[in-house]
Amino acid sequence: IPRPKNSFIIFRTEFARLHRNPRGSRSKTDVKVLGRTVSGKAADAWRELPPEQKQRYQRLAELEKEQHAREHPDYQYRPRRR
């Protein structure tokens, strides 16, 4: 069972959707480079985001957490050992 997304992950998903490569990269290398670039830009944008705008993502994360708790009441995070 995957963990619920936190506020930054929700922001990053939305940010990536808005900043996709218009050419539609296909190679694995392009995807990795693009992914790192988008993630870095998303991190920079997140740091610059005013607290009022971050609250929107924090609320969405809270809603996702509540829904996750309803769907998986016995869920407990158990990290796997590598």
mmCIF file of C-alpha atoms in Angstrom:
data_model
loop_
_atom_site.group_PDB
_atom_site.id
_atom_site.type_symbol
_atom_site.label_atom_id
_atom_site.label_comp_id
_atom_site.label_asym_id
_atom_site.label_seq_id
_atom_site.Cartn_x
_atom_site.Cartn_y
_atom_site.Cartn_z
ATOM 1 C CA ILE A 1 0.000 0.000 0.000
ATOM 2 C CA PRO A 2 1.621 3.295 -1.025
ATOM 3 C CA ARG A 3 1.885 6.101 1.495
ATOM 4 C CA PRO A 4 -0.299 9.197 1.025
ATOM 5 C CA LYS A 5 1.402 12.069 -0.820
ATOM 6 C CA ASN A 6 2.745 14.999 1.164
ATOM 7 C CA SER A 7 2.179 18.640 0.185
ATOM 8 C CA PHE A 8 5.403 18.959 -1.830
ATOM 9 C CA ILE A 9 4.750 15.765 -3.807
ATOM 10 C CA ILE A 10 1.278 17.034 -4.725
ATOM 11 C CA PHE A 11 2.818 20.372 -5.769
ATOM 12 C CA ARG A 12 5.583 18.633 -7.750
ATOM 13 C CA THR A 13 3.068 16.436 -9.603
ATOM 14 C CA GLU A 14 1.057 19.488 -10.626
ATOM 15 C CA PHE A 15 4.232 21.438 -11.478
ATOM 16 C CA ALA A 16 5.524 18.590 -13.673
ATOM 17 C CA ARG A 17 2.204 18.337 -15.495
ATOM 18 C CA LEU A 18 2.382 22.049 -16.315
ATOM 19 C CA HIS A 19 6.070 21.977 -17.328
ATOM 20 C CA ARG A 20 6.296 18.836 -19.442
ATOM 21 C CA ASN A 21 8.611 18.735 -22.414
ATOM 22 C CA PRO A 22 6.413 19.839 -25.334
ATOM 23 C CA ARG A 23 8.277 17.489 -27.702
ATOM 24 C CA GLY A 24 7.362 14.528 -25.516
ATOM 25 C CA SER A 25 10.722 12.899 -24.674
ATOM 26 C CA ARG A 26 10.808 9.202 -25.319
ATOM 27 C CA SER A 27 14.286 7.933 -24.410
ATOM 28 C CA LYS A 28 15.085 6.849 -20.853
ATOM 29 C CA THR A 29 17.992 9.300 -20.722
ATOM 30 C CA ASP A 30 15.757 12.199 -21.763
ATOM 31 C CA VAL A 31 13.184 11.224 -19.165
ATOM 32 C CA LYS A 32 15.814 11.012 -16.401
ATOM 33 C CA VAL A 33 17.352 14.372 -17.312
ATOM 34 C CA LEU A 34 13.939 15.967 -17.716
ATOM 35 C CA GLY A 35 12.772 14.455 -14.423
ATOM 36 C CA ARG A 36 15.746 15.853 -12.541
ATOM 37 C CA THR A 37 15.308 19.229 -14.182
ATOM 38 C CA VAL A 38 11.605 19.386 -13.402
ATOM 39 C CA SER A 39 12.198 18.195 -9.837
ATOM 40 C CA GLY A 40 14.882 20.818 -9.297
ATOM 41 C CA LYS A 41 12.704 23.559 -10.728
ATOM 42 C CA ALA A 42 9.771 22.360 -8.626
ATOM 43 C CA ALA A 43 11.939 22.446 -5.487
ATOM 44 C CA ASP A 44 13.049 26.001 -6.298
ATOM 45 C CA ALA A 45 9.459 27.066 -7.001
ATOM 46 C CA TRP A 46 8.280 25.432 -3.742
ATOM 47 C CA ARG A 47 10.856 27.362 -1.724
ATOM 48 C CA GLU A 48 9.692 30.619 -3.333
ATOM 49 C CA LEU A 49 5.985 29.868 -2.899
ATOM 50 C CA PRO A 50 4.257 32.165 -0.390
ATOM 51 C CA PRO A 51 2.834 30.430 2.707
ATOM 52 C CA GLU A 52 -0.732 31.255 1.615
ATOM 53 C CA GLN A 53 -0.244 29.271 -1.597
ATOM 54 C CA LYS A 54 1.493 26.406 0.231
ATOM 55 C CA GLN A 55 -1.584 26.109 2.451
ATOM 56 C CA ARG A 56 -3.575 24.905 -0.569
ATOM 57 C CA TYR A 57 -1.189 21.975 -1.048
ATOM 58 C CA GLN A 58 -1.040 21.299 2.680
ATOM 59 C CA ARG A 59 -4.833 21.049 2.745
ATOM 60 C CA LEU A 60 -4.832 18.704 -0.267
ATOM 61 C CA ALA A 61 -2.235 16.532 1.501
ATOM 62 C CA GLU A 62 -4.349 16.484 4.642
ATOM 63 C CA LEU A 63 -7.411 15.421 2.620
ATOM 64 C CA GLU A 64 -5.392 12.671 0.941
ATOM 65 C CA LYS A 65 -4.124 11.502 4.332
ATOM 66 C CA GLU A 66 -7.685 11.385 5.711
ATOM 67 C CA GLN A 67 -8.943 9.465 2.673
ATOM 68 C CA HIS A 68 -6.015 7.040 2.947
ATOM 69 C CA ALA A 69 -6.850 6.462 6.631
ATOM 70 C CA ARG A 70 -10.495 5.717 5.745
ATOM 71 C CA GLU A 71 -9.528 3.313 2.949
ATOM 72 C CA HIS A 72 -6.764 1.595 4.944
ATOM 73 C CA PRO A 73 -7.683 1.879 8.646
ATOM 74 C CA ASP A 74 -5.047 -0.620 9.786
ATOM 75 C CA TYR A 75 -2.246 0.877 7.677
ATOM 76 C CA GLN A 76 1.025 1.455 9.443
ATOM 77 C CA TYR A 77 4.138 2.626 7.632
ATOM 78 C CA ARG A 78 6.771 -0.099 7.705
ATOM 79 C CA PRO A 79 9.936 0.803 5.801
ATOM 80 C CA ARG A 80 11.621 -2.138 4.117
ATOM 81 C CA ARG A 81 15.191 -3.015 4.918
ATOM 82 C CA ARG A 82 17.501 -3.110 1.953
#
